[in-house]
PDB file of C-alpha atoms in Angstrom:
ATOM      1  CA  UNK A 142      -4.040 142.500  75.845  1.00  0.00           C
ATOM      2  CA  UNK A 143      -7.313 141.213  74.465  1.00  0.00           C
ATOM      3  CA  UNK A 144      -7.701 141.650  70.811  1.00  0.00           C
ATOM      4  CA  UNK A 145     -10.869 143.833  69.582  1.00  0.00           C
ATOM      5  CA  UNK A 146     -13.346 141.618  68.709  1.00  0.00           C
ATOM      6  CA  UNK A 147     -12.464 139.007  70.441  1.00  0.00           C
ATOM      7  CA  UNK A 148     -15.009 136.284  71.677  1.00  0.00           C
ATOM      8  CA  UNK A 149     -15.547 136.188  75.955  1.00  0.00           C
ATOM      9  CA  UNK A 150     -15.073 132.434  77.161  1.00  0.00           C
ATOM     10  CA  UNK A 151     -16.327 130.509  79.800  1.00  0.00           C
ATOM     11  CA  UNK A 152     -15.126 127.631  80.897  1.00  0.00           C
ATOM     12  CA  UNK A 153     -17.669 125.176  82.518  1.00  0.00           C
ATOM     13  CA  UNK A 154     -15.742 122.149  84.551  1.00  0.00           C
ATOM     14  CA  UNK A 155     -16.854 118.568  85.096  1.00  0.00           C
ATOM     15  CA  UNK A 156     -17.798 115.839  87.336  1.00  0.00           C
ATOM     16  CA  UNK A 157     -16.853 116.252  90.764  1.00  0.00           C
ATOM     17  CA  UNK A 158     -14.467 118.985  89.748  1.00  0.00           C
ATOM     18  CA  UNK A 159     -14.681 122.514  90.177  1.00  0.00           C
ATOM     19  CA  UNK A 160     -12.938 125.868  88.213  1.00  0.00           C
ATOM     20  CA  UNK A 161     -10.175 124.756  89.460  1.00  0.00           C
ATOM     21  CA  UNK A 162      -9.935 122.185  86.584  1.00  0.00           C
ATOM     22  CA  UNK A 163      -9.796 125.080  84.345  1.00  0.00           C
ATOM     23  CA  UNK A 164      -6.389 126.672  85.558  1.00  0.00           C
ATOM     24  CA  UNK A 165      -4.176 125.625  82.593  1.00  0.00           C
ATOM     25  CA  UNK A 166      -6.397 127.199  80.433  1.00  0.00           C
ATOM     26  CA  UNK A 167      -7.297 130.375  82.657  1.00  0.00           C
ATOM     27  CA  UNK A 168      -3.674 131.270  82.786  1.00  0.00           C
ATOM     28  CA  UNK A 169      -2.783 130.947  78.708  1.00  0.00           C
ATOM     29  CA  UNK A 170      -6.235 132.609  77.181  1.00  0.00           C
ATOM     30  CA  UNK A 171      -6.554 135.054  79.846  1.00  0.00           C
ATOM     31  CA  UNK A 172      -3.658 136.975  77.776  1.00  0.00           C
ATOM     32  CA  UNK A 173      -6.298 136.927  74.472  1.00  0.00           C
ATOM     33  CA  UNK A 174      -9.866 136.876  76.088  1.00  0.00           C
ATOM     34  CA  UNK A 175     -12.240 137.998  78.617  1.00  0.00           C
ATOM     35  CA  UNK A 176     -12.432 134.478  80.513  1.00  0.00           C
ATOM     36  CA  UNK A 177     -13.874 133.226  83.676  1.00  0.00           C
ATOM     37  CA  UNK A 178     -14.706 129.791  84.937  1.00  0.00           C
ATOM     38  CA  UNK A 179     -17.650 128.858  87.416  1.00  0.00           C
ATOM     39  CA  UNK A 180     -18.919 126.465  89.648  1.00  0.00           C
ATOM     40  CA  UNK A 181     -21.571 124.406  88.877  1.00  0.00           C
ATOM     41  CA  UNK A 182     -24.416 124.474  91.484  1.00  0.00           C
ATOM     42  CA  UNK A 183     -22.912 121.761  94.524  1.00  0.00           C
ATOM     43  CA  UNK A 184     -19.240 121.960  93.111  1.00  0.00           C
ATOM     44  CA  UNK A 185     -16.351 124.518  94.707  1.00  0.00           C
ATOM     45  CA  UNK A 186     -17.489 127.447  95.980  1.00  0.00           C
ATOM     46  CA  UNK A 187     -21.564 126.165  95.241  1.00  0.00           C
ATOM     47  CA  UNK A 188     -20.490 123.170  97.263  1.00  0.00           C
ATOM     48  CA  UNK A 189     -24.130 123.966  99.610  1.00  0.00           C
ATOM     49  CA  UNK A 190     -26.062 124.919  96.474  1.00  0.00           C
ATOM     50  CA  UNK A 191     -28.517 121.943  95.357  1.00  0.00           C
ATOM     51  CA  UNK A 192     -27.735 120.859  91.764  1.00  0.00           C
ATOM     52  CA  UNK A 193     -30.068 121.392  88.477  1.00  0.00           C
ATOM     53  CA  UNK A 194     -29.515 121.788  85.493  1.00  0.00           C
ATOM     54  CA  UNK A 195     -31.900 124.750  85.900  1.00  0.00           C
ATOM     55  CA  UNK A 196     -29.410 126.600  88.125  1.00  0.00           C
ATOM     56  CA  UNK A 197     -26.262 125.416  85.934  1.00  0.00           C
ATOM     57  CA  UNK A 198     -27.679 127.233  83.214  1.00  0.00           C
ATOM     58  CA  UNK A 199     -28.547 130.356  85.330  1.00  0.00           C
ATOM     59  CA  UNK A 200     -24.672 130.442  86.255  1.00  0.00           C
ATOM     60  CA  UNK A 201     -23.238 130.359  82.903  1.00  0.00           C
ATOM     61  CA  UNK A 202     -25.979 133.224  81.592  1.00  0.00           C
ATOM     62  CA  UNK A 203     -25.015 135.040  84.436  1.00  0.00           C
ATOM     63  CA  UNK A 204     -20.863 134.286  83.629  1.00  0.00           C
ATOM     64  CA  UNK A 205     -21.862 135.524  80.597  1.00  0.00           C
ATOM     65  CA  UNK A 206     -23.268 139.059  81.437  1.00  0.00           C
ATOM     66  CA  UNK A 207     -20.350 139.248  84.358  1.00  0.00           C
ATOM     67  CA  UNK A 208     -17.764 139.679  81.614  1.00  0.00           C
ATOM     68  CA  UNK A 209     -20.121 142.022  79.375  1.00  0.00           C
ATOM     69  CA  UNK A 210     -18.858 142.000  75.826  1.00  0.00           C
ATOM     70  CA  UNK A 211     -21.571 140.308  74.564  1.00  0.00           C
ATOM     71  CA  UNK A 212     -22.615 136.581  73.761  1.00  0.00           C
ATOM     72  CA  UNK A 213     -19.777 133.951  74.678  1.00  0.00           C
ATOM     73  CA  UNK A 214     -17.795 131.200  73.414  1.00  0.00           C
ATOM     74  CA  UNK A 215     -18.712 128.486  76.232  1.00  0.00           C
ATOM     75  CA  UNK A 216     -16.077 125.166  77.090  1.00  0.00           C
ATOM     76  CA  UNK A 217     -17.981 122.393  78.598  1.00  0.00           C
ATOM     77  CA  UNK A 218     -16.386 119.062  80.191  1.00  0.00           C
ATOM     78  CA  UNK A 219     -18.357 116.040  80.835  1.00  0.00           C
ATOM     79  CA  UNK A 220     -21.181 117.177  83.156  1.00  0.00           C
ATOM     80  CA  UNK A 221     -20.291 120.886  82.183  1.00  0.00           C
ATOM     81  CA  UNK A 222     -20.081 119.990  78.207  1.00  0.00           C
ATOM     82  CA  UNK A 223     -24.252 118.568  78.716  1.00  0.00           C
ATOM     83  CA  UNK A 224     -25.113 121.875  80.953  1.00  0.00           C
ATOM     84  CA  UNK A 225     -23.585 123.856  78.368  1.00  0.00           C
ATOM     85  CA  UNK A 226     -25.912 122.218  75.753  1.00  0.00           C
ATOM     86  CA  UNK A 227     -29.058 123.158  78.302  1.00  0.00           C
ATOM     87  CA  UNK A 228     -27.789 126.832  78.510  1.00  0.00           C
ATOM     88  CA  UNK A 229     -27.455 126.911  74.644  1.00  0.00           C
ATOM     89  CA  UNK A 230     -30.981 125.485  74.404  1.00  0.00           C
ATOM     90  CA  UNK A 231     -32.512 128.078  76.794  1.00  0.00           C
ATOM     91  CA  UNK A 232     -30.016 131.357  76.364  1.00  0.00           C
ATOM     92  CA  UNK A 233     -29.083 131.029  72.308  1.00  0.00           C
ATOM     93  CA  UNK A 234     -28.809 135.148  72.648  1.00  0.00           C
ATOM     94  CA  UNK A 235     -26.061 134.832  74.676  1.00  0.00           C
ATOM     95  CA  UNK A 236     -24.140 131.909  72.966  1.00  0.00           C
ATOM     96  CA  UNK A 237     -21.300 132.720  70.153  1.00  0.00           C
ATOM     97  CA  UNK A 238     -19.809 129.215  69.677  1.00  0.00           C
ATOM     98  CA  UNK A 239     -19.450 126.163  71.714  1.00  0.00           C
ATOM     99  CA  UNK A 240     -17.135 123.560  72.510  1.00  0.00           C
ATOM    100  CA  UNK A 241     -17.834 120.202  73.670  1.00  0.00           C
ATOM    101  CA  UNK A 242     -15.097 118.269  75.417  1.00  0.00           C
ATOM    102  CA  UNK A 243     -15.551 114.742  76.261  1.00  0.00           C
ATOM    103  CA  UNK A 244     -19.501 115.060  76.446  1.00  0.00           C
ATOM    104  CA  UNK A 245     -20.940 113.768  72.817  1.00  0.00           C
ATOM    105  CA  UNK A 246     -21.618 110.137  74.325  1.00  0.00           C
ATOM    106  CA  UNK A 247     -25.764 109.742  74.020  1.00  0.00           C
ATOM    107  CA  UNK A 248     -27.005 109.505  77.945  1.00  0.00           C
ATOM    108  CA  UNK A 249     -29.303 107.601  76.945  1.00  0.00           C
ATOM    109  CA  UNK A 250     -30.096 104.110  76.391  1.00  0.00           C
ATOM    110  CA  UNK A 251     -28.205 100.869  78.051  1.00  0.00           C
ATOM    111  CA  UNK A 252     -24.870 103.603  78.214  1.00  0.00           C
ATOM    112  CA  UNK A 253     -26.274 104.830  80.850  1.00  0.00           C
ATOM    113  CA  UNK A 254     -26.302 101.447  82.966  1.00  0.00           C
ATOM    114  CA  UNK A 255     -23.061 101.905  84.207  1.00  0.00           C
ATOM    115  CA  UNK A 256     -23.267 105.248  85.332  1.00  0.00           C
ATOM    116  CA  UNK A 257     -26.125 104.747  87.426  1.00  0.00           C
ATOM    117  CA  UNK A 258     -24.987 101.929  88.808  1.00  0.00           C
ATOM    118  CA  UNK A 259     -21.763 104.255  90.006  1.00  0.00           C
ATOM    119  CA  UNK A 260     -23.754 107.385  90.765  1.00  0.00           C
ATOM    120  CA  UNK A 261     -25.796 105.180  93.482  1.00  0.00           C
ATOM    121  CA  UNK A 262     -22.132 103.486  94.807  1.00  0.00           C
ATOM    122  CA  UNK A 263     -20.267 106.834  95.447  1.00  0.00           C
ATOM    123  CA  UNK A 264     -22.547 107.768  98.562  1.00  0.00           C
ATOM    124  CA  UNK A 265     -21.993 104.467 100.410  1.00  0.00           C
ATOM    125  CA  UNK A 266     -17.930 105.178  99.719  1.00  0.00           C
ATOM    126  CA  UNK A 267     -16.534 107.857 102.628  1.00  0.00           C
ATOM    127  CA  UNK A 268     -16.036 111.116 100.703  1.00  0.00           C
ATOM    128  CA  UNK A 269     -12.668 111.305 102.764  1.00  0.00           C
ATOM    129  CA  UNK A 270     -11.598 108.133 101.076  1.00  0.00           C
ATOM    130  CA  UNK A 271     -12.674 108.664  97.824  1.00  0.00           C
ATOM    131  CA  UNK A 272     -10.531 112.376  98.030  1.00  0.00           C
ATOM    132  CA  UNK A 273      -7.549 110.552  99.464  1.00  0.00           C
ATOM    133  CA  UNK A 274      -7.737 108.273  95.962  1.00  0.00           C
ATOM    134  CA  UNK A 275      -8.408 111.467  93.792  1.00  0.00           C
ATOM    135  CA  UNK A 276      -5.555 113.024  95.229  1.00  0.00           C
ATOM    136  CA  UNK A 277      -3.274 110.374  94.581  1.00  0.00           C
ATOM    137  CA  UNK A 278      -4.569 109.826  91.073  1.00  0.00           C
ATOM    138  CA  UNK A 279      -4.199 113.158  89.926  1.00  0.00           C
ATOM    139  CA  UNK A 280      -0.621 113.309  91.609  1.00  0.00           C
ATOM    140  CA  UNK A 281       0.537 110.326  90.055  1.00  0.00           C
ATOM    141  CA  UNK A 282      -0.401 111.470  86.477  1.00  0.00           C
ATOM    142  CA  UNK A 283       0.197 115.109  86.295  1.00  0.00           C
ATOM    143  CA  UNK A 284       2.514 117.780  87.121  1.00  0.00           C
ATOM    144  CA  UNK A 285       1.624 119.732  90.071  1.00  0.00           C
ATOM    145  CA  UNK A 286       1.261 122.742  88.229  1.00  0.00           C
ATOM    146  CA  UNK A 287      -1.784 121.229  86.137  1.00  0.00           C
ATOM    147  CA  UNK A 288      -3.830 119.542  89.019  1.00  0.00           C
ATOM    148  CA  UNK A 289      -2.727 121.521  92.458  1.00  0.00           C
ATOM    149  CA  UNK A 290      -5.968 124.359  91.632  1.00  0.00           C
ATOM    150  CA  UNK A 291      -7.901 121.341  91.305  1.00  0.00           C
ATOM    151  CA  UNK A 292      -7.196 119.273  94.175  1.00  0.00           C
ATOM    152  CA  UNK A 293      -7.303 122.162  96.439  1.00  0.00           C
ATOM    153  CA  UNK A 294     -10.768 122.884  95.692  1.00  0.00           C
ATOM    154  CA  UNK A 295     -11.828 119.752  96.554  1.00  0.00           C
ATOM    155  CA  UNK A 296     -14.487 117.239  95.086  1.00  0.00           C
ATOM    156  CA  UNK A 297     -18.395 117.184  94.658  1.00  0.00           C
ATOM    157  CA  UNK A 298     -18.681 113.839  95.589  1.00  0.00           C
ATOM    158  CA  UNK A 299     -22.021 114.416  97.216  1.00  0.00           C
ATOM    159  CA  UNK A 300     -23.649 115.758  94.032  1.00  0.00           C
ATOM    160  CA  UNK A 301     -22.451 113.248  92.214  1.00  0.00           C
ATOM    161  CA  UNK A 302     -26.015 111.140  92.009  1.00  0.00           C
ATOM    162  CA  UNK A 303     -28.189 114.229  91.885  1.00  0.00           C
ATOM    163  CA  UNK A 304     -26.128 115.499  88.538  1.00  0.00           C
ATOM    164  CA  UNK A 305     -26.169 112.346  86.454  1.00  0.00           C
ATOM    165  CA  UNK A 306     -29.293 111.455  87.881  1.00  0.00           C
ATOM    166  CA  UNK A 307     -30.743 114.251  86.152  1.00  0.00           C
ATOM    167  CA  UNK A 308     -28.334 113.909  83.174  1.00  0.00           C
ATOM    168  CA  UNK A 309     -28.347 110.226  82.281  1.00  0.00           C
ATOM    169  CA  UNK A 310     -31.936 109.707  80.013  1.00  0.00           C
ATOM    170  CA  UNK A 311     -31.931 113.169  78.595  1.00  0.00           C
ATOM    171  CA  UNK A 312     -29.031 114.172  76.162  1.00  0.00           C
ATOM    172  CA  UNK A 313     -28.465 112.593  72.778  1.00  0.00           C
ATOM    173  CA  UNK A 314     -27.157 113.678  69.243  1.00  0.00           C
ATOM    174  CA  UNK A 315     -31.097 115.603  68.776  1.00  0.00           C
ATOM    175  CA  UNK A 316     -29.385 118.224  71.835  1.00  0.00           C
ATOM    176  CA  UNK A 317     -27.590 119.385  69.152  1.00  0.00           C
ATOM    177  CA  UNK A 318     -30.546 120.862  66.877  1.00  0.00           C
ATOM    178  CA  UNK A 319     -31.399 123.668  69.874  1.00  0.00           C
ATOM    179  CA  UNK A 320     -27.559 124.858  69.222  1.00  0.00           C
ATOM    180  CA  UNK A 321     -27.637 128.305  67.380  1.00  0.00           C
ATOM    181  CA  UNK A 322     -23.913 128.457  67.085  1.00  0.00           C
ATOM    182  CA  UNK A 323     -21.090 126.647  65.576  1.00  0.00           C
ATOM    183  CA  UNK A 324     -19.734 123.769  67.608  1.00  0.00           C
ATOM    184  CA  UNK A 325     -16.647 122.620  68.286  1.00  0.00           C
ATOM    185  CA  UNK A 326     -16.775 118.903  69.303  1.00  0.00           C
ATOM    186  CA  UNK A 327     -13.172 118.962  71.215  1.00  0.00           C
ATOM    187  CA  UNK A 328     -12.456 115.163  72.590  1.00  0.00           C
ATOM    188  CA  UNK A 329      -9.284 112.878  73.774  1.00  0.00           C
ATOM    189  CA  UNK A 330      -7.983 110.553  71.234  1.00  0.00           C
ATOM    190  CA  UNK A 331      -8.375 107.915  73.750  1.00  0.00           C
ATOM    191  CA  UNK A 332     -11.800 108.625  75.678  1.00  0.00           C
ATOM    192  CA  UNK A 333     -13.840 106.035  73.470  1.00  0.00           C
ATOM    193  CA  UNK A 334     -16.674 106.157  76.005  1.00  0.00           C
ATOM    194  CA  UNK A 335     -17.422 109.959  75.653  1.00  0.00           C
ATOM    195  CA  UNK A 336     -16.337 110.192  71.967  1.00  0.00           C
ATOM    196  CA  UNK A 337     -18.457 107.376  70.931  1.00  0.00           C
ATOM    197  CA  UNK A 338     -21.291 109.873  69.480  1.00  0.00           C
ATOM    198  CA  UNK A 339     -19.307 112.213  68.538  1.00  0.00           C
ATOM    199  CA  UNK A 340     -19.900 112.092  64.798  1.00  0.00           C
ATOM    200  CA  UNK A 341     -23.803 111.877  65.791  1.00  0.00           C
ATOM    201  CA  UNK A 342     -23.345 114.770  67.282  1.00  0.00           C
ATOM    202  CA  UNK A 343     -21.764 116.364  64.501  1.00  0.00           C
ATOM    203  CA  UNK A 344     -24.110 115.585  61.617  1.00  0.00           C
ATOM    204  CA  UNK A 345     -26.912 116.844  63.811  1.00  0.00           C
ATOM    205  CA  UNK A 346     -25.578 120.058  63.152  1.00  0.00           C
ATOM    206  CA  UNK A 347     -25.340 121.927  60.081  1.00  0.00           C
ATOM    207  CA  UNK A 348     -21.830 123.741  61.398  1.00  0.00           C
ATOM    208  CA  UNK A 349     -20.371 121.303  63.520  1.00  0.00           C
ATOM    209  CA  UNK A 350     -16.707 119.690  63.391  1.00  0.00           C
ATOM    210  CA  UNK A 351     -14.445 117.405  65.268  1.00  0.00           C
ATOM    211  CA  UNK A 352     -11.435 117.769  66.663  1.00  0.00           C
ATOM    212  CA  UNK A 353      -8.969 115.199  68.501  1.00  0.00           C
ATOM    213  CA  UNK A 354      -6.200 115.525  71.516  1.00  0.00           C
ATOM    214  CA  UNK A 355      -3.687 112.905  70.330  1.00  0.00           C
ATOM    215  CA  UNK A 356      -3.005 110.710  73.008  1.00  0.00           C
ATOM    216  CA  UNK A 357      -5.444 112.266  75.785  1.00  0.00           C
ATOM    217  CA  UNK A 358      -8.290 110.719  77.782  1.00  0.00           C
ATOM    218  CA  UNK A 359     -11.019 112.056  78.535  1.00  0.00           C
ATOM    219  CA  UNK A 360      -9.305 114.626  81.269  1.00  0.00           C
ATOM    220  CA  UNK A 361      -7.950 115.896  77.457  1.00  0.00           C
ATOM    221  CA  UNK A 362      -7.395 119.575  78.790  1.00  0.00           C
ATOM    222  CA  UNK A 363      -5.077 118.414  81.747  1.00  0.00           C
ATOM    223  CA  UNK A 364      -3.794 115.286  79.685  1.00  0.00           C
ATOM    224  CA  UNK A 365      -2.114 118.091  77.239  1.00  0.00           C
ATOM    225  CA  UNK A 366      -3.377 121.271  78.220  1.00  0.00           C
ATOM    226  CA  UNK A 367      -1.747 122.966  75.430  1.00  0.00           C
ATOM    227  CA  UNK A 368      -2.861 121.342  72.573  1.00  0.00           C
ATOM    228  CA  UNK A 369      -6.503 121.463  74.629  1.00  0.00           C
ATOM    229  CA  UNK A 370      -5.842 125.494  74.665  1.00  0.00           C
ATOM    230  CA  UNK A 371      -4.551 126.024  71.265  1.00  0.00           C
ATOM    231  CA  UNK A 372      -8.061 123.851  69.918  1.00  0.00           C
ATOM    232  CA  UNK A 373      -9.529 126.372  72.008  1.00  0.00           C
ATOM    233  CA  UNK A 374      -7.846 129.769  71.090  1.00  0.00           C
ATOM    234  CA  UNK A 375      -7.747 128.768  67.470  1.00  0.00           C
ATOM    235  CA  UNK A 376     -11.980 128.365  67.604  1.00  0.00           C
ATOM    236  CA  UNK A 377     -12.391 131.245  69.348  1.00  0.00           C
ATOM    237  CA  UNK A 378     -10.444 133.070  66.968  1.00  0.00           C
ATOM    238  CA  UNK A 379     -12.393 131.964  63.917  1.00  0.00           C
ATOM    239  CA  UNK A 380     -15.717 133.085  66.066  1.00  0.00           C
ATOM    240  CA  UNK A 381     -13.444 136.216  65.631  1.00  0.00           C
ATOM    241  CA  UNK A 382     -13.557 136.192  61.860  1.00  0.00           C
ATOM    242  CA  UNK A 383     -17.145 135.210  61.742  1.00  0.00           C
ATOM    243  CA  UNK A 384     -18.346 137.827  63.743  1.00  0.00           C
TER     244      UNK A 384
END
């Protein structure tokens, strides 16, 4: 039963993914919290829907008001973690905390080299090929019951260049100054490229902390989704407190 008071949560999924990525965590807050995870405009369900970051925002507003009790505690990964800061820069009214998984790397700069360079690769590669090798790399490290919502939605390789394109240049520790809401910076011990700002990011905001997965990359909710979820609950509950 959810507990009176108690924060709404959306969970916004990564590159290439879908909500699908979220179904460890769907199934142990669910219990606690109104929670819902979307698709990102050209990912799952969106998979015709041209991306921008425009239209990723307009999702999580309206995930938001679907749930109705009130502003939200929003989970971003990756792609979904620099969306959410665009929706917290644009909807603050409807924002009660945030967490940033693996997404307080600067986009800018020569970081970004690399990821361009891959984001024009990945449309010369067959998208059935590059699903056979996602398929086999999620298999091979993690349980069924973690990855199997995932897989079975499929991949957004073909918005790919048009979300990073549109990422890479724009997001850097000054993102964090349009936040009205405290911030949970929530990364994997072991994802040293996304993590690499992440105390940037924190000083650029006056109620800001980090927090690590031991062991996890920077998949960190399906490298341990419990200790991913409990960083989670335990957040949302002190937006509880606060509120």
């Amino acid at each position: 039963m959810t507990a009176a008071g108690a924060p709404p949560i959306i969970l916004v999924h990564g590159t290439r993914f879908s909500a699908g990525q979220w179904s460890p965590q769907l199934a142990a807050l669910q219990e606690d919290f109104p929670v819902a995870a979307v698709d990102l405009p050209g990912h799952g369900a969106r998979s015709a829907q041209p991306w921008s970051l425009n239209a990723a925002t307009e999702i999580i507003a309206s995930a938001v008001d679907s749930l109705d009790r009130g502003p939200a505690l929003v989970v971003g990964h990756s792609l979904g973690g620099y969306a959410s800061l665009e929706f917290a820069r644009h909807h603050p009214g409807r924002l009660r905390g945030l967490v940033l998984a693996g997404a307080s790397a600067s986009t800018r700069g020569p970081w970004a080299t690399p990821y361009r360079w891959v984001a024009g690769l990945v449309p010369r590669i067959p998208a059935d090929r590059l699903t056979r090798w996602n398929d086999r790399l999620l298999r091979r490290l993690y349980p069924p019951e973690v990855v199997e919502a995932t897989i079975r939605s499929g991949y957004a390789f073909h918005t790919l260049p048009a979300a990073w394109g549109e990422v890479l240049g724009r997001f850097d520790a000054e993102a964090m100054r349009h936040v009205a809401a405290p911030v949970l910076i929530l990364n994997g011990e072991r994802d040293t490229l996304f993590r690499s700002g992440e105390m940037d990011f924190a000083r650029a905001h006056p109620n800001a902390r980090v927090e690590l997965i031991p062991r996890a990359g920077h998949l960190a909710n399906l490298d341990d989704p419990d200790a991913f979820t409990d960083a989670v609950r335990r957040f949302a509950r002190q937006l509880s407190v606060r509120s």
